[in-house]
Amino acid sequence: MSFRADRHVHILIIGGGAIGTSIAYHLARDGAKDVLLVEKSMLTHGCTWHAAGLVGQLRGKRNLTRLMQNSVAVFDRLEEETGQHIAWKKVGSLRLAGSPERWSEIRRSMTQAKSFGVECHSLSADEAASRFPYIVRDGIEGAAFIPGDGYIDPYSLTMAYARGARMNGAKIEEGVTVEEIVVDNRRVVGVVTNGGTISCDIIVNCAGLWAKRVGEMAGVPLAAGVVEHQYFLTEKKLTLPPDLTTLRDPDNNFYLKPDTGSFAIGGWEDGTKGCWRGKPPLDFGRELFEPNWERLELFALPTATRIPALNDIGIQTVINGPIPVSFDGEPIMGLAPELDNFYVACGFTAGIAASGGAGLALSNLILHGDAGMDLWPFDVRRFGAVHAQGRYLEQRAIEAYGAYYKVHWPGEEAQAARGLRRSPLHEVLARNGAVFGSKFGWERPNWFSQAGSENRDIPSFEDKPNWFDAVEDEVKAIRERVVLIDQSSFSKFQISGPGAWAAMQRIAANDLSGPPGKAVYTQLCNARGGVEADVTIVHLADDLLYLITGSGFGVRDGNWVSRHLPEGVILSDLTNRFATLNICGPRAREVLQSVSDDDLSNAAFPFLSARRIEIGAATALAVRIGYVGELGYELYVDQEYAAHVYDTLKAAGKSFGIADAGYRAIDAARLEKGYLYWSGDITPDYNPYEAGLGFCVALDKGDFIGRDALATIKAAGVGRKLVSYTIDGFAPFHGGEAVLLDGKVVGSTASTGYGYTLGKTIAFGYLPAEMANGEEFEIEAFGKSYPARRGARSLYDPKMLRLKA
């Protein structure tokens, strides 16, 4: 198409808050030329100007802690580098635990932080009070003190980023509103503004409150919501020491920073108000809302119980302004899957604290193709268009906001706006006792409650959750009898057209050659040899293949494949066409054969075969593969026949003791088998040889993406290896625990769980190659060290005799 621009820039950044200016600063500092940031009003005039400015590194999620850690490193150098005062007060932070559950959560976070070098100290109630003498000690179970935390002035910080950007050659223009984004052939070619047109090679959406609206201009749906957030400043009646630490008391739902003679206090109350369905008008500016006193009381009154001095001090000012909150409460970053040059950095609820790390990560991603850290928990591709739907997004954003200071239990599930996507088997499974979780909008059976037990999750940090025994029974049924598992939420793609097989042979690391009618387990690697996806490819014909991946990875994996397909080869999403039913266990063949006239013998239908078979009065694509380490068949059935196939198999399996099983049983079984989970055990930061997946790399098949890098890695040897650990009996591991050797941290855990067949707790994790043959280690959890023995990579059926039976 024709687009005439008044001027051209290489990189165009939209939005002049802390995130946008940080990205401009980091890009220019790293040598990027011709960078322009445009801001529709003035710098900081979205929500940066009214942010509280607390900086806290200790988070409930490992990756967010790492992002905040990187921010502090930027703050430490920024003032000296730019000459701009940023009022960075590195006074530390104190996080109180007012309940045993909170103390477990905090201790877990401290262990995670320890594994990558964040300094944390565990304090008693008395020690906490010595650092913040205004609190009462009653009910305090313990506290964490993080010396590297503090608070910063958001305005001064943003101006420092801007100065640093300009010092390195970037340009910043205020009063420039982007009104239209012009797209051609999967690329943004330019923008129309109130002051003319600008063409660009790369565009970055850092529009903060307006990020969803800017995304829509480019045809990119973003799950970036907006809600009201309040905090207040007390009267200036206090005499505070200059080094007084910041304070967080999540059980009383408030945070606090010292101000000049006063406190700034905010909270994360339930029932906040969603704003504009995530799309503020473009002319909304440096504005605030009227205070909501009822909601303010939800955290102001508990604060006064912890700090009685507040009962004698009035409120000077209430700040009630809009802030970004994404669908799941985490930032949204990366290259949008819909376009080839549209980057996103939005949805930052804690944008000031995250700005340094986020700017560094996105600059690295744009300039070098590698963020420098695992960004998957923040990746724009973890969402799809469904998450950007206005009402759905708003309900989830309100819930995520209200949950900010709630205890985040292991494996917790969101509760707002549930039931959006349901498989054809949902109702029958619900009647059978299914306790559902949610993934990408799908309702999926996590486990099945037993007679007389509660049909809901009761999680635990340090003890067994209420579903522990029920999952044990499901795993026993998998290992000894036969089960049915509804896996309809699996993401399923069709790759079709002339050259489809050759295209996938170049994208996959494993060898897809051979006649049609088979499944291939493979990784899709990047040019550095990192694992971008972990998938099954079903070869049905040379011009027709299916790709199967996890429910939450469909956008990401589909985008990776589509970007590398040649013209004429088409990727189509089949997720909603097929239900997926997994029948597995040592009696699976007998049950399935009893309702099918097709020959399912091992000779006729060996492991990794794929063919269409009849089941009762229906047909299905049967793929002999599975994730639990037992004889099994994944059945891909047209949605309208799924209930019939389920009922037929359930009836036929009655005499074999057939049972239903859920995703928690799958996870336990795959840990025993040594099967990996993408995003936990493998990511783009790891290559197949490190992960013990070298058997999936076919260096001799010809060229494929990552081949040269993988050949070099194999020849040189790896510097780290994924290993498995076992701990006798039950240990409260949830991932991210520090692995110790002779008292020193040598690694951290990835996937963890209980192996019911083995009677042991299992953990995966990477070790330096020179340590990977050691046998005796310790794993620290909740302040206790557990003896851990390095075990075989596959702890159950290592010769795969049961899978191939």
XYZ file of C-alpha atoms in Angstrom, residues 45-715:
671
model
C 1.357 12.455 32.356
C -0.312 9.041 32.136
C -0.073 7.276 35.470
C 3.657 7.708 36.200
C 3.136 11.120 37.793
C 0.806 9.838 40.516
C 2.643 6.564 41.253
C 3.783 5.965 44.811
C 7.315 5.002 43.768
C 8.016 2.008 46.013
C 10.700 -0.368 44.841
C 10.491 -3.948 46.077
C 12.422 -6.872 44.680
C 10.928 -9.757 46.649
C 7.943 -11.058 44.697
C 5.887 -14.205 44.798
C 7.053 -15.155 41.307
C 10.677 -15.834 40.489
C 10.824 -14.001 37.152
C 9.280 -10.829 38.551
C 11.848 -10.818 41.355
C 14.574 -11.051 38.708
C 13.067 -8.146 36.754
C 12.949 -5.983 39.892
C 16.501 -6.992 40.773
C 17.677 -5.723 37.398
C 15.789 -2.457 37.986
C 17.655 -1.778 41.213
C 20.948 -2.245 39.381
C 19.844 0.464 36.923
C 18.740 2.836 39.688
C 22.093 2.411 41.416
C 23.979 3.847 38.437
C 21.457 6.139 36.736
C 21.973 9.372 38.691
C 25.736 9.344 38.316
C 25.478 8.440 34.654
C 22.963 11.125 33.694
C 23.561 13.841 36.255
C 19.813 13.887 36.965
C 18.772 13.577 40.602
C 16.345 10.649 41.002
C 15.755 10.741 44.763
C 16.614 7.047 45.030
C 16.320 6.193 48.721
C 17.827 2.734 49.154
C 16.564 2.324 52.699
C 15.456 -1.275 52.375
C 12.004 -2.762 52.769
C 10.289 -4.690 55.500
C 7.617 -7.235 54.622
C 5.549 -8.503 57.544
C 3.822 -11.858 57.880
C 0.664 -11.619 59.970
C -0.339 -15.246 59.569
C 1.377 -18.643 59.353
C 0.297 -18.943 55.715
C 1.846 -15.578 54.846
C 5.045 -16.496 56.630
C 5.237 -19.645 54.523
C 4.725 -17.605 51.370
C 7.391 -15.067 52.321
C 9.902 -17.740 53.266
C 9.285 -19.441 49.937
C 9.951 -16.159 48.102
C 13.126 -15.640 50.112
C 14.402 -19.075 49.137
C 13.715 -18.337 45.480
C 15.463 -14.987 45.725
C 18.441 -16.614 47.425
C 18.947 -18.856 44.403
C 19.907 -15.879 42.257
C 21.518 -13.529 44.713
C 18.924 -11.135 46.148
C 19.971 -10.316 49.709
C 17.160 -11.119 52.157
C 17.097 -11.425 55.940
C 14.579 -13.301 58.053
C 13.518 -11.284 61.111
C 11.514 -11.911 64.250
C 8.691 -9.595 65.302
C 11.021 -7.782 67.700
C 13.695 -7.366 65.031
C 11.085 -6.030 62.607
C 9.903 -3.495 65.161
C 13.459 -2.326 65.716
C 13.647 -1.393 62.029
C 10.197 0.196 61.936
C 9.362 1.279 65.506
C 5.846 2.529 64.708
C 4.358 -0.953 64.342
C 2.798 -3.126 67.014
C 4.277 -6.623 67.225
C 0.985 -8.437 67.852
C 0.323 -11.214 65.377
C 3.595 -10.912 63.496
C 4.863 -14.396 62.637
C 8.053 -13.095 61.080
C 9.332 -10.611 58.547
C 11.663 -10.307 55.576
C 14.084 -7.422 55.243
C 15.550 -6.657 51.814
C 18.357 -4.085 52.102
C 18.445 -3.337 48.359
C 14.869 -2.025 48.230
C 13.599 1.486 48.843
C 11.656 4.204 47.096
C 12.214 6.641 44.278
C 10.637 9.760 42.838
C 8.748 8.677 39.674
C 8.973 12.098 38.005
C 12.714 12.489 38.588
C 13.343 8.890 37.498
C 11.492 9.429 34.228
C 13.389 12.651 33.587
C 16.665 10.828 34.207
C 15.736 8.160 31.673
C 14.810 10.914 29.218
C 18.082 12.759 29.787
C 20.062 9.550 29.402
C 18.206 8.772 26.177
C 18.936 12.228 24.757
C 22.577 12.059 25.856
C 22.920 8.924 23.710
C 21.218 10.382 20.651
C 17.527 9.530 21.073
C 14.885 12.179 20.468
C 11.792 12.827 22.584
C 8.826 14.867 21.402
C 5.910 15.870 23.636
C 2.454 16.891 22.477
C 2.474 14.309 19.664
C -0.617 12.084 19.612
C -0.650 8.928 17.504
C -4.080 8.836 15.868
C -3.639 6.004 13.380
C -1.184 3.167 12.773
C -0.676 2.050 9.185
C -0.016 -1.660 8.626
C 1.003 -3.439 5.438
C 1.907 -7.102 5.009
C 2.369 -7.856 8.736
C 4.426 -4.725 9.350
C 3.752 -1.293 10.752
C 4.943 1.084 8.073
C 4.158 4.278 9.927
C 1.834 6.363 12.067
C -0.413 9.336 11.573
C -0.136 11.911 14.343
C -1.682 15.270 15.119
C 1.528 16.801 13.785
C 2.139 14.781 10.629
C 3.118 11.296 9.531
C 6.119 9.242 10.604
C 7.373 6.032 9.010
C 9.420 3.555 11.031
C 11.143 0.197 10.922
C 10.212 -0.804 14.483
C 7.445 0.445 16.751
C 7.144 -0.015 20.518
C 3.828 0.366 22.336
C 4.575 1.790 25.801
C 1.326 3.727 25.958
C 0.492 2.684 29.519
C -3.186 3.395 30.172
C -3.764 3.684 26.427
C -1.813 0.567 25.393
C -4.937 -1.443 24.534
C -6.261 1.401 22.380
C -2.925 1.794 20.591
C -2.816 -1.958 20.028
C -6.241 -1.887 18.398
C -4.981 0.779 15.966
C -2.547 -1.860 14.680
C -4.935 -4.820 14.877
C -3.162 -6.205 17.963
C -5.524 -7.248 20.808
C -3.913 -6.642 24.194
C -5.097 -7.980 27.543
C -4.203 -4.678 29.220
C -6.894 -3.439 31.588
C -7.229 -0.268 33.657
C -8.599 0.027 37.209
C -8.745 2.624 39.976
C -6.024 2.605 42.638
C -5.931 4.730 45.777
C -3.336 5.788 48.287
C -3.205 8.643 50.766
C -0.712 10.966 52.394
C -1.023 11.583 56.091
C -0.681 14.990 57.693
C 2.917 16.102 58.147
C 3.059 15.592 61.892
C 5.795 12.984 62.090
C 9.500 13.268 62.739
C 10.993 10.417 60.788
C 14.594 9.224 60.642
C 16.065 9.752 57.154
C 16.865 6.051 56.742
C 13.465 4.705 57.804
C 12.658 1.615 55.749
C 9.558 1.134 53.624
C 6.907 -1.244 54.937
C 4.548 -3.788 53.483
C 1.957 -5.621 55.545
C 0.044 -7.743 53.042
C -2.154 -9.388 55.675
C -3.415 -5.926 56.586
C -3.412 -5.089 52.864
C -1.228 -1.985 52.873
C 2.118 -0.637 51.743
C 3.851 2.414 53.217
C 6.696 4.691 52.303
C 8.102 7.522 54.397
C 7.530 11.004 53.047
C 8.535 14.396 54.406
C 7.077 14.257 57.903
C 4.344 11.880 56.806
C 3.515 8.477 55.409
C 2.228 7.575 51.961
C -0.055 4.542 52.392
C -1.869 2.496 49.779
C -3.523 -0.885 49.417
C -5.046 -3.416 47.059
C -8.647 -3.756 48.065
C -11.269 -6.063 46.600
C -13.936 -4.540 44.423
C -12.040 -1.711 42.801
C -13.608 -0.089 39.767
C -12.652 -0.990 36.220
C -12.102 1.958 33.895
C -13.324 2.340 30.316
C -13.016 -1.424 29.628
C -9.287 -0.749 29.360
C -9.563 2.019 26.747
C -9.354 5.533 28.234
C -10.169 8.376 25.854
C -7.109 9.878 24.218
C -7.853 13.274 25.741
C -7.759 11.908 29.301
C -4.700 13.550 30.825
C -3.165 14.413 34.165
C -6.394 13.740 35.971
C -7.575 11.932 39.088
C -10.885 10.490 40.296
C -12.822 11.465 43.370
C -11.781 9.461 46.456
C -13.827 6.380 47.266
C -13.899 6.408 51.052
C -15.569 3.019 51.470
C -12.811 1.314 49.513
C -10.154 3.412 51.221
C -11.307 2.131 54.601
C -10.639 -1.438 53.485
C -6.906 -0.830 53.878
C -6.784 2.385 55.944
C -8.456 0.850 59.005
C -6.247 -2.290 59.079
C -3.214 -0.015 58.683
C -4.190 1.861 61.838
C -4.315 -1.407 63.786
C -0.717 -2.131 62.811
C 0.424 1.508 63.267
C -1.635 3.012 66.103
C -0.045 6.450 65.659
C -2.235 6.896 62.600
C -5.276 7.206 64.852
C -3.932 10.619 65.901
C -2.933 11.799 62.430
C -5.341 12.955 59.758
C -5.342 12.319 56.017
C -3.891 15.202 54.033
C -4.445 14.010 50.455
C -6.069 11.051 48.699
C -4.737 10.033 45.304
C -7.249 7.981 43.295
C -5.999 7.419 39.796
C -6.121 4.866 36.996
C -3.381 2.250 36.808
C -2.728 -0.567 34.332
C -3.541 -4.132 35.373
C -3.287 -6.961 32.866
C -5.537 -10.002 32.619
C -3.364 -11.922 35.097
C -1.766 -8.982 36.884
C 1.661 -9.419 35.282
C 3.353 -7.135 32.703
C 2.891 -7.655 28.974
C 6.100 -7.610 26.943
C 7.550 -8.775 23.666
C 6.922 -8.892 19.941
C 3.208 -9.046 19.126
C 2.371 -12.261 17.239
C 0.155 -10.443 14.726
C 2.954 -8.258 13.331
C 6.669 -8.543 12.615
C 7.845 -5.205 14.017
C 5.326 -4.233 16.735
C 6.776 -4.574 20.242
C 4.800 -4.200 23.454
C 5.700 -3.122 26.999
C 2.537 -2.404 28.945
C 0.292 -3.670 31.735
C 2.778 -2.728 34.472
C 0.977 -2.425 37.789
C 4.359 -1.781 39.459
C 5.804 0.134 36.529
C 8.174 2.383 38.458
C 9.838 -0.499 40.268
C 9.997 -2.603 37.090
C 11.035 0.149 34.692
C 14.793 -0.371 34.780
C 14.641 -4.119 34.295
C 11.865 -3.893 31.711
C 13.717 -1.281 29.673
C 16.857 -3.384 29.678
C 15.016 -6.582 28.739
C 13.022 -5.104 25.870
C 16.013 -3.222 24.508
C 17.960 -6.483 24.482
C 15.070 -8.225 22.751
C 14.758 -5.562 20.043
C 18.465 -5.160 19.336
C 19.791 -8.667 19.982
C 16.784 -10.971 19.813
C 17.390 -12.096 23.415
C 15.920 -10.351 26.457
C 18.692 -11.626 28.707
C 16.209 -13.370 31.008
C 13.218 -15.661 30.695
C 10.317 -13.366 29.778
C 7.667 -16.046 29.287
C 5.607 -15.101 32.400
C 5.300 -11.611 30.852
C 5.215 -12.601 27.171
C 2.484 -10.956 25.097
C 1.965 -14.369 23.467
C 0.673 -15.940 26.687
C -2.590 -14.182 25.823
C -4.913 -14.411 22.857
C -7.712 -12.260 21.531
C -10.112 -13.869 24.015
C -8.246 -12.265 26.920
C -8.642 -8.791 25.427
C -12.441 -8.997 25.299
C -13.597 -5.961 27.286
C -15.796 -7.467 29.998
C -13.724 -10.610 30.424
C -10.548 -8.543 30.761
C -12.118 -6.111 33.201
C -13.378 -8.831 35.555
C -10.006 -10.565 35.597
C -8.093 -7.281 36.031
C -10.258 -6.346 39.027
C -9.637 -9.777 40.545
C -5.888 -9.579 39.881
C -5.753 -6.133 41.496
C -7.603 -7.322 44.608
C -5.346 -10.369 44.837
C -2.125 -8.352 44.744
C -1.529 -8.735 48.490
C -3.464 -11.933 49.035
C -1.607 -15.138 49.773
C -0.681 -16.714 46.454
C -1.064 -20.422 47.008
C 0.792 -23.010 44.938
C -1.298 -23.897 41.917
C -3.986 -21.327 42.721
C -6.684 -20.718 40.134
C -8.412 -17.476 39.188
C -12.122 -17.404 40.055
C -13.477 -14.419 38.123
C -15.259 -14.954 34.805
C -14.922 -18.731 34.804
C -16.627 -21.173 32.465
C -15.894 -19.320 29.232
C -14.630 -22.291 27.184
C -15.877 -25.814 27.925
C -15.198 -29.115 26.265
C -18.113 -31.335 25.183
C -17.319 -33.499 28.226
C -17.524 -30.712 30.795
C -20.915 -31.573 32.269
C -20.337 -35.308 32.566
C -16.951 -34.735 34.164
C -18.493 -32.260 36.602
C -21.012 -34.920 37.613
C -18.109 -37.316 38.126
C -16.525 -34.959 40.646
C -14.131 -32.952 38.490
C -12.495 -29.969 40.182
C -11.707 -27.657 37.318
C -8.858 -25.282 36.664
C -8.673 -22.642 33.965
C -6.157 -22.427 31.143
C -6.518 -19.999 28.236
C -10.195 -19.669 29.105
C -10.746 -23.452 29.044
C -12.195 -25.323 31.987
C -9.968 -28.371 32.545
C -10.252 -31.148 35.160
C -7.364 -30.770 37.596
C -8.489 -33.679 39.783
C -11.579 -35.634 40.784
C -12.993 -35.419 44.276
C -13.906 -38.596 46.085
C -17.098 -39.375 47.929
C -17.343 -37.363 51.129
C -14.531 -34.923 50.230
C -14.822 -31.247 49.362
C -15.156 -30.493 45.697
C -12.668 -27.604 45.777
C -8.989 -26.912 46.202
C -7.636 -26.473 49.711
C -3.959 -25.763 49.000
C -0.995 -25.672 51.340
C 2.566 -24.414 51.319
C 4.199 -26.806 53.739
C 1.694 -29.651 54.105
C -0.134 -31.878 51.673
C -3.059 -30.212 49.874
C -6.523 -31.689 50.149
C -6.312 -33.237 46.694
C -3.150 -35.234 47.505
C -4.855 -38.579 48.169
C -7.303 -38.216 45.271
C -4.453 -37.632 42.826
C -2.641 -40.639 44.289
C -5.630 -42.795 43.367
C -5.672 -41.345 39.840
C -1.972 -42.063 39.353
C -2.490 -45.599 40.667
C -5.240 -46.098 38.100
C -2.921 -44.828 35.364
C -0.160 -47.195 36.400
C -2.293 -50.279 37.135
C -5.540 -50.058 35.145
C -6.836 -47.542 32.645
C -8.014 -43.937 32.753
C -9.661 -41.339 30.554
C -8.298 -37.780 30.530
C -10.036 -34.886 28.796
C -7.276 -32.963 27.023
C -9.536 -30.978 24.694
C -7.846 -27.710 25.621
C -4.642 -28.833 23.877
C -3.683 -26.354 21.151
C -3.907 -28.071 17.788
C -2.705 -26.748 14.421
C -2.836 -27.975 10.856
C 0.067 -27.261 8.506
C -1.053 -27.830 4.947
C -0.222 -27.144 1.333
C 2.526 -28.139 -1.125
C 5.836 -28.270 0.716
C 4.272 -28.558 4.186
C 6.412 -31.536 5.224
C 9.641 -29.952 3.931
C 8.822 -26.702 5.749
C 8.305 -28.458 9.072
C 11.400 -30.586 8.530
C 13.361 -27.324 8.431
C 11.625 -25.905 11.538
C 11.807 -29.027 13.748
C 15.019 -30.258 15.344
C 13.998 -33.931 15.090
C 13.715 -35.913 11.884
C 10.218 -36.073 10.386
C 11.217 -38.327 7.489
C 9.521 -41.632 6.738
C 6.094 -42.561 5.475
C 2.990 -40.779 6.754
C 1.143 -42.183 9.716
C 3.430 -41.355 12.611
C 3.971 -38.886 15.417
C 7.298 -37.218 16.193
C 8.223 -35.601 19.487
C 10.476 -32.631 18.802
C 11.717 -29.257 19.890
C 11.576 -26.165 17.724
C 14.826 -24.295 18.269
C 16.014 -20.777 17.555
C 19.229 -19.851 15.763
C 21.140 -20.067 19.052
C 19.859 -23.601 19.679
C 17.474 -22.506 22.452
C 14.169 -24.348 22.807
C 11.361 -22.149 21.515
C 8.723 -24.898 21.661
C 8.256 -28.500 22.749
C 5.642 -30.182 20.543
C 4.328 -33.303 18.874
C 4.061 -33.276 15.088
C 1.729 -35.787 13.442
C 2.691 -36.594 9.853
C -0.521 -37.510 8.029
C 0.567 -36.735 4.455
C 3.365 -34.784 2.831
C 1.003 -31.843 2.441
C -0.804 -32.304 5.761
C 0.645 -32.332 9.277
C -0.766 -31.588 12.716
C 1.139 -29.840 15.482
C 0.036 -30.424 19.090
C 1.155 -28.252 21.986
C 0.041 -27.121 25.436
C -3.155 -25.193 26.058
C -1.356 -21.989 27.031
C 1.332 -22.171 24.359
C -0.832 -22.084 21.244
C -0.400 -18.399 20.399
C 3.325 -18.541 21.013
C 4.056 -21.801 19.205
C 1.684 -21.096 16.332
C 3.335 -17.719 15.873
C 6.823 -19.255 15.862
C 5.859 -21.752 13.176
C 3.929 -19.277 11.022
C 6.868 -16.861 10.969
C 9.035 -19.564 9.408
C 6.625 -21.087 6.899
C 7.214 -20.396 3.196
C 4.534 -18.867 1.019
C 1.852 -21.373 0.092
C 2.081 -23.390 3.313
C -0.801 -22.541 5.615
C -1.079 -22.815 9.403
C -4.660 -23.272 10.641
C -5.851 -23.438 14.250
C -7.900 -26.606 14.829
C -8.171 -26.306 18.616
C -11.916 -25.720 18.608
C -12.635 -28.377 15.981
C -11.324 -31.391 17.871
C -11.927 -32.655 21.357
C -8.984 -34.676 22.690
C -9.478 -37.734 24.871
C -6.507 -39.625 26.250
C -7.034 -43.277 27.161
C -3.966 -44.629 28.930
C -2.797 -47.341 31.278
C -1.788 -50.990 30.875
C -5.396 -52.010 30.038
C -5.948 -49.175 27.531
C -5.545 -51.351 24.435
C -8.005 -53.930 25.672
C -10.665 -51.317 26.370
C -10.149 -49.491 23.080
C -9.988 -52.702 21.032
C -13.294 -53.857 22.516
C -15.113 -50.956 20.829
C -13.136 -50.806 17.566
C -12.925 -53.147 14.575
C -9.490 -51.789 13.650
C -6.410 -53.823 14.528
C -4.810 -52.145 17.538
C -2.228 -54.847 18.226
C 1.303 -53.723 18.940
C 2.464 -55.085 15.583
C -0.254 -53.303 13.630
C -0.278 -50.080 15.677
C 3.136 -49.585 17.328
C 4.304 -46.725 19.524
C 4.247 -43.334 17.753
C 1.802 -44.525 15.092
C -1.072 -42.283 13.972
C -4.151 -43.391 12.080
C -7.883 -42.951 11.889
C -9.880 -45.640 13.682
C -13.490 -46.386 14.492
C -14.661 -46.121 18.100
C -18.212 -47.254 18.626
C -20.216 -45.432 15.964
C -17.680 -42.626 15.564
C -14.222 -42.187 14.099
C -11.145 -40.515 15.550
C -7.536 -39.831 14.752
C -5.668 -42.051 17.223
C -2.066 -41.204 18.070
C -0.175 -43.726 20.160
C 1.724 -41.391 22.412
C 1.335 -39.982 25.881
C 2.752 -37.806 28.614
C 2.300 -40.203 31.544
C 4.678 -42.993 30.588
C 2.122 -45.742 29.959
C 0.550 -47.444 26.985
C -1.884 -44.876 25.679
C -3.724 -43.299 22.791
C -4.591 -39.663 22.253
C -7.899 -39.571 20.404
C -8.698 -36.503 18.311
C -12.446 -36.491 17.796
C -14.733 -33.982 16.115
C -16.419 -32.065 18.924
C -19.900 -33.366 18.214
C -18.804 -37.011 18.640
C -16.720 -36.554 21.786
C -19.448 -37.382 24.312
C -20.324 -40.558 22.416
C -16.682 -41.683 22.381
C -16.294 -40.952 26.098
C -19.489 -42.820 27.031
C -18.526 -45.770 24.818
C -15.076 -46.100 26.393
C -16.352 -45.569 29.914
C -18.904 -48.340 29.498
C -16.393 -50.693 27.879
C -13.837 -50.043 30.591
C -16.111 -50.624 33.552
C -14.948 -54.190 34.060
C -11.320 -53.014 33.851
C -11.756 -50.452 36.613
C -11.593 -47.464 34.289
C -11.357 -44.101 36.039
C -11.217 -40.398 35.253
C -7.979 -38.514 35.828
C -6.943 -34.876 35.682
C -3.976 -32.672 35.008
C -2.432 -33.016 38.443
C -2.147 -36.761 37.913
C -0.580 -36.109 34.501
C 1.999 -33.854 36.118
C 2.893 -36.381 38.812
C 3.219 -39.197 36.271
C 5.341 -37.206 33.835
C 7.757 -36.245 36.624
C 8.316 -39.923 37.390
C 8.885 -40.588 33.723
C 11.304 -37.658 33.325
C 9.211 -35.789 30.790
C 9.762 -32.052 30.657
C 7.495 -29.032 30.701
C 8.207 -26.072 28.460
C 8.472 -22.784 30.376
C 9.503 -24.622 33.538
C 12.205 -27.130 32.607
C 13.061 -25.864 29.131
C 12.887 -22.384 27.627
C 14.729 -20.454 24.904
C 17.522 -20.057 27.467
C 18.222 -23.811 27.355
C 19.225 -26.094 24.491
C 18.200 -29.732 23.992
C 21.622 -31.121 24.911
C 21.565 -29.388 28.303
C 18.065 -30.725 28.899
C 18.917 -34.311 28.000
C 16.920 -34.100 24.768
C 19.821 -34.697 22.396
C 18.000 -37.772 21.074
C 15.512 -35.339 19.487
C 18.189 -33.480 17.528
C 18.858 -34.906 14.061
C 22.040 -33.148 13.005
C 22.435 -35.459 10.013
C 19.022 -34.784 8.426
C 20.049 -31.601 6.631
C 19.607 -27.964 7.473
C 17.119 -26.810 10.092
C 16.762 -23.776 12.335
C 19.463 -23.877 14.986
C 21.430 -26.708 13.428
C 24.783 -24.909 13.271
C 24.527 -23.750 16.868
C 23.476 -27.197 18.081
C 26.315 -28.875 16.205
C 28.763 -26.511 17.899
C 27.199 -27.138 21.307
C 27.379 -30.892 20.873
C 30.999 -30.764 19.789
